[in-house]
GROMACS .gro file of C-alpha atoms in nm:
model
  426
    1MET     CA    1 -16.441   8.036  -7.085
    2THR     CA    2 -16.313   7.786  -6.836
    3THR     CA    3 -16.653   7.683  -6.702
    4GLN     CA    4 -16.750   7.563  -7.048
    5HIS     CA    5 -16.463   7.322  -7.119
    6PRO     CA    6 -16.676   7.007  -7.138
    7ARG     CA    7 -16.894   7.171  -7.402
    8LEU     CA    8 -16.587   7.297  -7.587
    9LEU     CA    9 -16.470   6.939  -7.625
   10SER     CA   10 -16.810   6.799  -7.707
   11ARG     CA   11 -16.796   6.820  -8.085
   12ILE     CA   12 -16.462   6.650  -8.136
   13VAL     CA   13 -16.619   6.398  -8.370
   14SER     CA   14 -16.953   6.535  -8.474
   15SER     CA   15 -16.820   6.852  -8.635
   16THR     CA   16 -16.470   6.748  -8.729
   17VAL     CA   17 -16.361   6.718  -9.092
   18VAL     CA   18 -16.355   6.362  -9.219
   19CYS     CA   19 -16.171   6.422  -9.543
   20GLY     CA   20 -16.228   6.079  -9.688
   21VAL     CA   21 -16.605   6.104  -9.650
   22MET     CA   22 -16.612   6.442  -9.820
   23LEU     CA   23 -16.417   6.315 -10.118
   24MET     CA   24 -16.636   6.006 -10.139
   25ALA     CA   25 -16.938   6.231 -10.166
   26THR     CA   26 -16.769   6.431 -10.439
   27LEU     CA   27 -16.721   6.122 -10.653
   28GLY     CA   28 -17.069   5.998 -10.571
   29CYS     CA   29 -16.992   5.677 -10.384
   30ASP     CA   30 -16.894   5.541 -10.045
   31ALA     CA   31 -16.762   5.199  -9.967
   32LYS     CA   32 -16.585   4.962  -9.731
   33LYS     CA   33 -16.312   4.709  -9.790
   34SER     CA   34 -16.488   4.409  -9.938
   35ALA     CA   35 -16.385   4.048  -9.988
   36ASP     CA   36 -16.202   4.105 -10.317
   37VAL     CA   37 -15.945   4.335 -10.150
   38ALA     CA   38 -15.910   4.162  -9.814
   39ALA     CA   39 -15.569   4.024  -9.913
   40VAL     CA   40 -15.418   4.373  -9.892
   41PRO     CA   41 -15.389   4.468  -9.522
   42ALA     CA   42 -15.477   4.819  -9.413
   43GLU     CA   43 -15.190   5.062  -9.368
   44ARG     CA   44 -15.112   5.155  -9.010
   45LEU     CA   45 -14.943   5.462  -8.873
   46PRO     CA   46 -14.617   5.338  -8.715
   47ASP     CA   47 -14.520   5.447  -8.366
   48VAL     CA   48 -14.266   5.725  -8.333
   49ASP     CA   49 -13.913   5.586  -8.345
   50VAL     CA   50 -13.733   5.555  -8.014
   51PRO     CA   51 -13.437   5.800  -7.995
   52ARG     CA   52 -13.097   5.638  -8.038
   53GLY     CA   53 -12.895   5.865  -7.814
   54ASP     CA   54 -12.608   6.035  -7.993
   55GLU     CA   55 -12.618   5.803  -8.292
   56THR     CA   56 -12.675   5.994  -8.613
   57VAL     CA   57 -12.940   5.836  -8.833
   58LYS     CA   58 -12.957   5.956  -9.192
   59VAL     CA   59 -13.304   6.021  -9.329
   60ALA     CA   60 -13.407   6.118  -9.681
   61VAL     CA   61 -13.599   6.421  -9.550
   62THR     CA   62 -13.439   6.629  -9.275
   63GLU     CA   63 -13.631   6.795  -8.993
   64GLU     CA   64 -13.573   7.136  -9.150
   65GLN     CA   65 -13.704   7.017  -9.487
   66ALA     CA   66 -14.004   6.853  -9.322
   67THR     CA   67 -14.085   7.173  -9.134
   68ALA     CA   68 -14.064   7.374  -9.455
   69PHE     CA   69 -14.294   7.122  -9.625
   70ALA     CA   70 -14.547   7.145  -9.342
   71ASN     CA   71 -14.550   7.524  -9.357
   72GLN     CA   72 -14.602   7.520  -9.732
   73TRP     CA   73 -14.877   7.256  -9.700
   74GLN     CA   74 -15.056   7.451  -9.427
   75GLN     CA   75 -15.049   7.777  -9.621
   76ALA     CA   76 -15.164   7.612  -9.944
   77VAL     CA   77 -15.452   7.428  -9.776
   78ILE     CA   78 -15.579   7.737  -9.597
   79ALA     CA   79 -15.554   7.944  -9.917
   80LYS     CA   80 -15.725   7.669 -10.123
   81ASP     CA   81 -15.419   7.673 -10.347
   82VAL     CA   82 -15.509   7.357 -10.537
   83PRO     CA   83 -15.206   7.343 -10.773
   84THR     CA   84 -14.963   7.367 -10.481
   85VAL     CA   85 -15.148   7.104 -10.277
   86GLN     CA   86 -15.151   6.870 -10.576
   87ALA     CA   87 -14.779   6.922 -10.629
   88LEU     CA   88 -14.708   6.836 -10.265
   89VAL     CA   89 -14.871   6.491 -10.285
   90ASP     CA   90 -14.735   6.178 -10.453
   91TRP     CA   91 -15.067   6.091 -10.615
   92ASP     CA   92 -14.909   5.819 -10.831
   93GLY     CA   93 -14.796   5.632 -10.520
   94ILE     CA   94 -15.130   5.677 -10.344
   95MET     CA   95 -15.323   5.563 -10.651
   96ASN     CA   96 -15.101   5.257 -10.695
   97ARG     CA   97 -15.167   5.163 -10.333
   98THR     CA   98 -15.539   5.237 -10.375
   99LEU     CA   99 -15.585   5.016 -10.681
  100ARG     CA  100 -15.353   4.732 -10.584
  101GLY     CA  101 -15.524   4.396 -10.625
  102PHE     CA  102 -15.827   4.523 -10.821
  103ALA     CA  103 -15.897   4.355 -11.153
  104VAL     CA  104 -16.058   4.650 -11.328
  105GLU     CA  105 -16.048   4.756 -11.690
  106LYS     CA  106 -15.800   5.022 -11.795
  107GLU     CA  107 -16.080   5.259 -11.885
  108PHE     CA  108 -16.223   5.236 -11.535
  109ARG     CA  109 -15.880   5.265 -11.372
  110ASP     CA  110 -15.788   5.573 -11.571
  111GLY     CA  111 -16.126   5.733 -11.509
  112PHE     CA  112 -16.107   5.672 -11.135
  113ILE     CA  113 -15.758   5.821 -11.113
  114ARG     CA  114 -15.865   6.126 -11.313
  115GLY     CA  115 -16.161   6.179 -11.081
  116ALA     CA  116 -15.976   6.117 -10.754
  117THR     CA  117 -15.682   6.342 -10.846
  118SER     CA  118 -15.875   6.616 -11.026
  119PRO     CA  119 -15.857   6.977 -10.908
  120GLU     CA  120 -16.223   6.951 -10.810
  121SER     CA  121 -16.157   6.655 -10.580
  122THR     CA  122 -15.852   6.824 -10.428
  123LEU     CA  123 -16.057   7.136 -10.362
  124ARG     CA  124 -16.321   6.922 -10.192
  125LEU     CA  125 -16.051   6.758  -9.983
  126ILE     CA  126 -15.906   7.085  -9.855
  127GLY     CA  127 -16.205   7.316  -9.887
  128THR     CA  128 -16.373   7.239  -9.556
  129ILE     CA  129 -16.042   7.271  -9.371
  130SER     CA  130 -15.986   7.613  -9.526
  131ASP     CA  131 -16.341   7.727  -9.453
  132GLU     CA  132 -16.319   7.624  -9.088
  133VAL     CA  133 -15.980   7.790  -9.037
  134ASN     CA  134 -16.098   8.111  -9.199
  135ALA     CA  135 -16.408   8.105  -8.976
  136GLY     CA  136 -16.192   8.108  -8.664
  137GLY     CA  137 -16.033   7.763  -8.653
  138SER     CA  138 -15.669   7.661  -8.670
  139TYR     CA  139 -15.455   7.428  -8.881
  140ARG     CA  140 -15.093   7.411  -8.767
  141LEU     CA  141 -14.788   7.191  -8.746
  142VAL     CA  142 -14.761   6.996  -8.422
  143ARG     CA  143 -14.424   6.833  -8.476
  144VAL     CA  144 -14.190   6.650  -8.710
  145THR     CA  145 -14.136   6.285  -8.621
  146ARG     CA  146 -13.959   5.982  -8.756
  147ARG     CA  147 -14.160   5.661  -8.786
  148ALA     CA  148 -14.009   5.336  -8.912
  149GLY     CA  149 -13.713   5.537  -9.037
  150ARG     CA  150 -13.927   5.781  -9.240
  151SER     CA  151 -13.995   6.149  -9.176
  152HIS     CA  152 -14.353   6.247  -9.090
  153VAL     CA  153 -14.528   6.573  -9.009
  154THR     CA  154 -14.836   6.593  -8.788
  155LEU     CA  155 -15.079   6.883  -8.815
  156ARG     CA  156 -15.356   6.977  -8.572
  157LEU     CA  157 -15.695   7.090  -8.701
  158ILE     CA  158 -15.929   7.278  -8.467
  159ASN     CA  159 -16.259   7.404  -8.602
  160PRO     CA  160 -16.433   7.721  -8.473
  161ASP     CA  161 -16.629   7.515  -8.216
  162GLY     CA  162 -16.313   7.359  -8.073
  163ALA     CA  163 -16.351   7.026  -8.254
  164LEU     CA  164 -16.017   6.847  -8.284
  165ASN     CA  165 -15.855   6.635  -8.554
  166TYR     CA  166 -15.502   6.537  -8.652
  167HIS     CA  167 -15.345   6.472  -8.992
  168ASP     CA  168 -15.018   6.282  -9.029
  169LEU     CA  169 -14.829   6.301  -9.361
  170ARG     CA  170 -14.541   6.069  -9.447
  171LEU     CA  171 -14.274   6.240  -9.655
  172LYS     CA  172 -14.034   6.131  -9.922
  173ARG     CA  173 -13.793   6.292 -10.163
  174SER     CA  174 -13.902   6.312 -10.527
  175GLY     CA  175 -13.615   6.453 -10.729
  176ASP     CA  176 -13.546   6.793 -10.578
  177ALA     CA  177 -13.891   6.814 -10.418
  178ILE     CA  178 -14.039   6.684 -10.091
  179VAL     CA  179 -14.383   6.525 -10.121
  180ALA     CA  180 -14.628   6.333  -9.904
  181ASP     CA  181 -14.686   5.975 -10.011
  182ARG     CA  182 -14.911   5.867  -9.720
  183LEU     CA  183 -15.188   6.062  -9.546
  184PHE     CA  184 -15.335   5.942  -9.215
  185PHE     CA  185 -15.638   6.097  -9.041
  186ALA     CA  186 -15.715   6.053  -8.672
  187SER     CA  187 -16.089   6.099  -8.727
  188THR     CA  188 -16.119   5.797  -8.958
  189GLY     CA  189 -15.841   5.594  -8.799
  190GLU     CA  190 -15.696   5.495  -9.134
  191ALA     CA  191 -15.476   5.601  -9.423
  192PHE     CA  192 -15.638   5.801  -9.700
  193SER     CA  193 -15.536   5.532  -9.949
  194ASP     CA  194 -15.752   5.281  -9.759
  195THR     CA  195 -16.046   5.521  -9.773
  196LEU     CA  196 -15.987   5.549 -10.147
  197ARG     CA  197 -15.961   5.171 -10.180
  198ALA     CA  198 -16.305   5.153 -10.028
  199MET     CA  199 -16.423   5.397 -10.293
  200VAL     CA  200 -16.302   5.169 -10.570
  201ALA     CA  201 -16.516   4.886 -10.436
  202GLY     CA  202 -16.814   5.118 -10.447
  203ALA     CA  203 -16.735   5.278 -10.780
  204VAL     CA  204 -16.754   4.945 -10.965
  205GLN     CA  205 -17.130   4.985 -10.931
  206SER     CA  206 -17.107   5.203 -11.240
  207GLN     CA  207 -16.990   4.909 -11.450
  208GLY     CA  208 -17.305   4.733 -11.562
  209SER     CA  209 -17.116   4.420 -11.663
  210VAL     CA  210 -17.001   4.384 -11.301
  211ILE     CA  211 -17.316   4.476 -11.115
  212ARG     CA  212 -17.525   4.224 -11.308
  213GLN     CA  213 -17.303   3.948 -11.174
  214LEU     CA  214 -17.336   4.046 -10.810
  215THR     CA  215 -17.484   3.792 -10.574
  216GLY     CA  216 -17.469   3.712 -10.205
  217GLU     CA  217 -17.198   3.884 -10.001
  218VAL     CA  218 -17.084   4.114 -10.281
  219LYS     CA  219 -17.440   4.230 -10.347
  220LYS     CA  220 -17.472   4.314  -9.977
  221GLU     CA  221 -17.151   4.518 -10.002
  222MET     CA  222 -17.291   4.720 -10.289
  223GLU     CA  223 -17.609   4.797 -10.095
  224LEU     CA  224 -17.396   4.915  -9.804
  225LEU     CA  225 -17.201   5.144 -10.033
  226ARG     CA  226 -17.515   5.298 -10.179
  227GLN     CA  227 -17.663   5.375  -9.838
  228GLN     CA  228 -17.334   5.516  -9.706
  229SER     CA  229 -17.328   5.746 -10.007
  230ASP     CA  230 -17.682   5.860  -9.933
  231MET     CA  231 -17.587   5.932  -9.569
  232SER     CA  232 -17.277   6.134  -9.652
  233ASN     CA  233 -17.455   6.330  -9.925
  234ALA     CA  234 -17.734   6.421  -9.682
  235MET     CA  235 -17.475   6.538  -9.428
  236ARG     CA  236 -17.305   6.753  -9.691
  237ARG     CA  237 -17.638   6.929  -9.735
  238GLY     CA  238 -17.661   6.980  -9.359
  239ASP     CA  239 -17.954   6.736  -9.339
  240ASN     CA  240 -17.841   6.520  -9.048
  241GLU     CA  241 -18.197   6.411  -8.978
  242THR     CA  242 -18.220   6.241  -9.317
  243ALA     CA  243 -17.877   6.083  -9.270
  244LEU     CA  244 -17.989   5.930  -8.940
  245ALA     CA  245 -18.315   5.812  -9.094
  246ILE     CA  246 -18.115   5.631  -9.365
  247TYR     CA  247 -17.902   5.469  -9.098
  248GLU     CA  248 -18.205   5.353  -8.899
  249LYS     CA  249 -18.350   5.183  -9.208
  250MET     CA  250 -18.031   4.989  -9.279
  251PRO     CA  251 -18.028   4.617  -9.198
  252THR     CA  252 -17.859   4.554  -8.863
  253GLU     CA  253 -17.553   4.394  -9.021
  254LEU     CA  254 -17.493   4.704  -9.235
  255GLN     CA  255 -17.547   4.938  -8.941
  256GLN     CA  256 -17.252   4.772  -8.770
  257GLU     CA  257 -17.003   4.851  -9.045
  258LYS     CA  258 -16.738   5.110  -8.958
  259MET     CA  259 -16.820   5.399  -9.190
  260PRO     CA  260 -17.197   5.404  -9.125
  261MET     CA  261 -17.124   5.405  -8.752
  262LEU     CA  262 -16.881   5.697  -8.789
  263LEU     CA  263 -17.133   5.887  -8.999
  264ARG     CA  264 -17.400   5.818  -8.738
  265ILE     CA  265 -17.179   5.970  -8.466
  266MET     CA  266 -17.118   6.280  -8.676
  267ALA     CA  267 -17.486   6.321  -8.762
  268THR     CA  268 -17.616   6.286  -8.405
  269GLY     CA  269 -17.677   6.623  -8.241
  270LEU     CA  270 -17.575   6.724  -7.892
  271ASP     CA  271 -17.928   6.825  -7.796
  272ASP     CA  272 -17.974   6.462  -7.695
  273GLU     CA  273 -17.655   6.391  -7.503
  274ASP     CA  274 -17.758   6.035  -7.415
  275ALA     CA  275 -17.816   5.949  -7.780
  276TYR     CA  276 -17.483   6.101  -7.880
  277LEU     CA  277 -17.294   5.906  -7.615
  278GLN     CA  278 -17.474   5.588  -7.717
  279THR     CA  279 -17.344   5.625  -8.073
  280ILE     CA  280 -16.990   5.642  -7.934
  281ASP     CA  281 -17.047   5.343  -7.707
  282ASP     CA  282 -17.183   5.138  -7.996
  283PHE     CA  283 -16.878   5.213  -8.208
  284VAL     CA  284 -16.632   5.125  -7.932
  285VAL     CA  285 -16.809   4.796  -7.857
  286ARG     CA  286 -16.796   4.704  -8.225
  287TYR     CA  287 -16.444   4.836  -8.299
  288PRO     CA  288 -16.259   4.848  -7.965
  289ASN     CA  289 -15.913   4.849  -8.121
  290ASP     CA  290 -15.978   5.083  -8.413
  291ALA     CA  291 -15.734   5.370  -8.451
  292ALA     CA  292 -16.021   5.622  -8.450
  293VAL     CA  293 -16.128   5.527  -8.096
  294GLY     CA  294 -15.882   5.761  -7.923
  295LEU     CA  295 -16.031   6.072  -8.080
  296ILE     CA  296 -16.393   5.956  -8.065
  297THR     CA  297 -16.395   5.862  -7.698
  298LEU     CA  298 -16.263   6.196  -7.570
  299ASP     CA  299 -16.620   6.325  -7.573
  300ALA     CA  300 -16.757   6.034  -7.373
  301ALA     CA  301 -16.473   6.061  -7.123
  302VAL     CA  302 -16.538   6.431  -7.063
  303PHE     CA  303 -16.916   6.404  -7.039
  304ARG     CA  304 -16.903   6.109  -6.801
  305GLU     CA  305 -16.598   6.224  -6.606
  306ASP     CA  306 -16.447   5.885  -6.683
  307HIS     CA  307 -16.085   5.929  -6.581
  308ALA     CA  308 -15.961   5.593  -6.709
  309LEU     CA  309 -16.118   5.649  -7.051
  310LEU     CA  310 -15.989   6.005  -7.068
  311MET     CA  311 -15.632   5.897  -7.009
  312LYS     CA  312 -15.664   5.604  -7.249
  313SER     CA  313 -15.788   5.840  -7.521
  314TYR     CA  314 -15.512   6.088  -7.437
  315ASP     CA  315 -15.242   5.820  -7.458
  316GLN     CA  316 -15.367   5.694  -7.793
  317LEU     CA  317 -15.376   6.043  -7.943
  318GLN     CA  318 -15.031   6.126  -7.813
  319ARG     CA  319 -14.901   5.814  -7.985
  320PHE     CA  320 -15.063   5.941  -8.306
  321THR     CA  321 -14.917   6.291  -8.272
  322GLY     CA  322 -14.583   6.205  -8.118
  323GLY     CA  323 -14.670   6.450  -7.840
  324ASP     CA  324 -14.891   6.759  -7.862
  325THR     CA  325 -14.868   7.024  -7.590
  326TYR     CA  326 -15.212   7.156  -7.689
  327LEU     CA  327 -15.359   6.816  -7.601
  328ASP     CA  328 -15.166   6.828  -7.273
  329LEU     CA  329 -15.333   7.161  -7.193
  330MET     CA  330 -15.675   7.043  -7.306
  331VAL     CA  331 -15.670   6.729  -7.094
  332GLY     CA  332 -15.507   6.920  -6.809
  333GLY     CA  333 -15.796   7.166  -6.812
  334VAL     CA  334 -16.044   6.880  -6.798
  335LEU     CA  335 -15.857   6.715  -6.510
  336ALA     CA  336 -15.851   7.044  -6.320
  337ASN     CA  337 -16.227   7.082  -6.362
  338GLN     CA  338 -16.267   6.728  -6.231
  339GLY     CA  339 -16.068   6.802  -5.915
  340ARG     CA  340 -15.754   6.612  -6.021
  341LEU     CA  341 -15.524   6.908  -5.968
  342SER     CA  342 -15.193   6.726  -5.922
  343GLU     CA  343 -15.239   6.540  -6.250
  344ALA     CA  344 -15.345   6.860  -6.424
  345LYS     CA  345 -15.039   7.046  -6.304
  346GLU     CA  346 -14.810   6.761  -6.401
  347LEU     CA  347 -14.936   6.786  -6.758
  348THR     CA  348 -14.942   7.165  -6.786
  349ASP     CA  349 -14.696   7.336  -6.550
  350ALA     CA  350 -14.406   7.336  -6.797
  351ILE     CA  351 -14.615   7.459  -7.092
  352ASP     CA  352 -14.636   7.823  -7.193
  353PRO     CA  353 -14.967   7.855  -7.380
  354ALA     CA  354 -14.835   8.164  -7.560
  355ASP     CA  355 -14.619   7.931  -7.770
  356LEU     CA  356 -14.934   7.781  -7.922
  357LYS     CA  357 -15.088   8.116  -8.021
  358LEU     CA  358 -15.439   7.987  -7.948
  359ALA     CA  359 -15.695   8.146  -7.716
  360SER     CA  360 -15.821   7.804  -7.610
  361ALA     CA  361 -15.470   7.712  -7.489
  362HIS     CA  362 -15.485   8.007  -7.246
  363ASP     CA  363 -15.837   7.904  -7.147
  364PHE     CA  364 -15.717   7.556  -7.051
  365LYS     CA  365 -15.426   7.707  -6.855
  366LEU     CA  366 -15.680   7.931  -6.681
  367SER     CA  367 -15.872   7.624  -6.566
  368VAL     CA  368 -15.566   7.487  -6.392
  369ALA     CA  369 -15.479   7.822  -6.234
  370MET     CA  370 -15.830   7.862  -6.095
  371ALA     CA  371 -15.840   7.507  -5.960
  372ALA     CA  372 -15.510   7.575  -5.782
  373ASP     CA  373 -15.634   7.909  -5.643
  374ASP     CA  374 -15.333   8.062  -5.815
  375HIS     CA  375 -15.472   8.414  -5.841
  376PRO     CA  376 -15.168   8.579  -6.007
  377ALA     CA  377 -15.173   8.311  -6.282
  378THR     CA  378 -15.551   8.350  -6.313
  379LEU     CA  379 -15.511   8.725  -6.358
  380LYS     CA  380 -15.239   8.674  -6.620
  381GLN     CA  381 -15.449   8.439  -6.832
  382LEU     CA  382 -15.761   8.656  -6.802
  383MET     CA  383 -15.570   8.962  -6.919
  384ILE     CA  384 -15.425   8.774  -7.216
  385LEU     CA  385 -15.768   8.646  -7.317
  386ARG     CA  386 -15.915   8.993  -7.291
  387ASP     CA  387 -15.634   9.203  -7.434
  388ASP     CA  388 -15.482   8.970  -7.693
  389TYR     CA  389 -15.783   8.768  -7.805
  390GLY     CA  390 -16.070   9.008  -7.755
  391TYR     CA  391 -16.265   8.810  -7.497
  392ALA     CA  392 -16.551   9.025  -7.364
  393LEU     CA  393 -16.471   8.997  -6.995
  394ALA     CA  394 -16.575   9.251  -6.735
  395ASP     CA  395 -16.747   9.192  -6.400
  396LEU     CA  396 -16.669   8.837  -6.287
  397SER     CA  397 -16.838   8.865  -5.951
  398GLY     CA  398 -17.152   8.686  -6.060
  399ILE     CA  399 -16.988   8.400  -6.251
  400GLU     CA  400 -16.975   8.060  -6.085
  401GLY     CA  401 -16.622   7.939  -6.019
  402PHE     CA  402 -16.466   8.284  -5.982
  403GLU     CA  403 -16.568   8.340  -5.618
  404LYS     CA  404 -16.217   8.300  -5.469
  405PHE     CA  405 -16.056   8.508  -5.740
  406VAL     CA  406 -16.312   8.786  -5.687
  407ALA     CA  407 -16.217   8.792  -5.318
  408SER     CA  408 -15.845   8.823  -5.398
  409PRO     CA  409 -15.629   9.137  -5.441
  410GLN     CA  410 -15.567   9.032  -5.800
  411TYR     CA  411 -15.934   9.092  -5.878
  412GLN     CA  412 -15.886   9.454  -5.781
  413GLN     CA  413 -15.598   9.470  -6.030
  414TRP     CA  414 -15.825   9.311  -6.289
  415GLN     CA  415 -16.092   9.574  -6.238
  416ALA     CA  416 -15.840   9.857  -6.239
  417SER     CA  417 -15.693   9.734  -6.568
  418ALA     CA  418 -16.026   9.723  -6.747
  419PRO     CA  419 -16.035   9.954  -7.051
  420ALA     CA  420 -16.254  10.259  -7.018
  421PRO     CA  421 -16.592  10.225  -7.185
  422ALA     CA  422 -16.621  10.382  -7.526
  423ALA     CA  423 -16.778  10.725  -7.532
  424SER     CA  424 -17.139  10.722  -7.645
  425GLN     CA  425 -17.222  10.889  -7.974
  426PRO     CA  426 -17.444  11.200  -7.958
   0.00000   0.00000   0.00000
């Protein structure tokens, strides 16, 4: 309920799905971009195009087609429909981008592509998303956007604990079909092809003729990849303690690489809030401009009631999504709990949470209503949460934060509307 919003937001990173890490673990290696691929810059998610007034701009994929693609993608991912998911991705284009600039033998190249595009790897990629949605989470289209003249769809992933992530897919036409040729994830702050490129650097460990030649910087890279793999495999088993122990034993220079630091954040439990926040601080100091910072720092902003950081994180995520009303409600609820009512109302007043079909959206709206002492709106949201989403709500008189509502006429309506208790069985 509304009094628990900070805790609801507190696992944004540590329990979110980092798809690239999961696929790395499937293929048995993790990596980072090493010196031999530095000439190929990382892909960035372009900003949403600025509207051009009444000017009609032709795009290869229309908004209607993009929406249909997103709906098909969402349904296939949730159902673990591997053939459909594979058909909706331009794997040739992603693999070409992944392997660009690598001087590897054809046998290795073909083997890597077979492994990365296999049904087993695709199932690993989508399996955790499906499991979390079917356990009470949500995976839905946020909006269709145009970026650098290309159509994109952005989907919002919420796990059963309220952890948040966003996926952006760039679309293109392939014959009569619409496919995604670029996948971007907010939780890693990079394109999936760059995560896969990192895998290639790690996978060359399997080629004895290469590994025997490693010295100096490249040898250090291979050691990093091995230890990242050990961390992610431990986390797949649910053994976060071992993952953190591996991290602590890494040389300092390897601890400061991006993927180990992300894994460390995810593996650190919330039972030690100070330690968790320190992992976030360490990442931001090391990678202040990384695209993953917006999502990661939401937790720190909420815990510390850091308004400037909260709004910076919000702005960065809204640039990623192109504008998500769920994020408006989420941040509005936090602002209301922090006593910033005018800002909260500015973000949320025009939003009907029913459009989002999420209980948490009504919970955030409830926060704003309670902060504003808007008792009719409080009653409305409470009744929706109880009647439409099955919240077990009854006597609110002893719950902190509801004192003014309990003293209002609307509380009498709330009590009168309560369903009669079920008859006891003889």
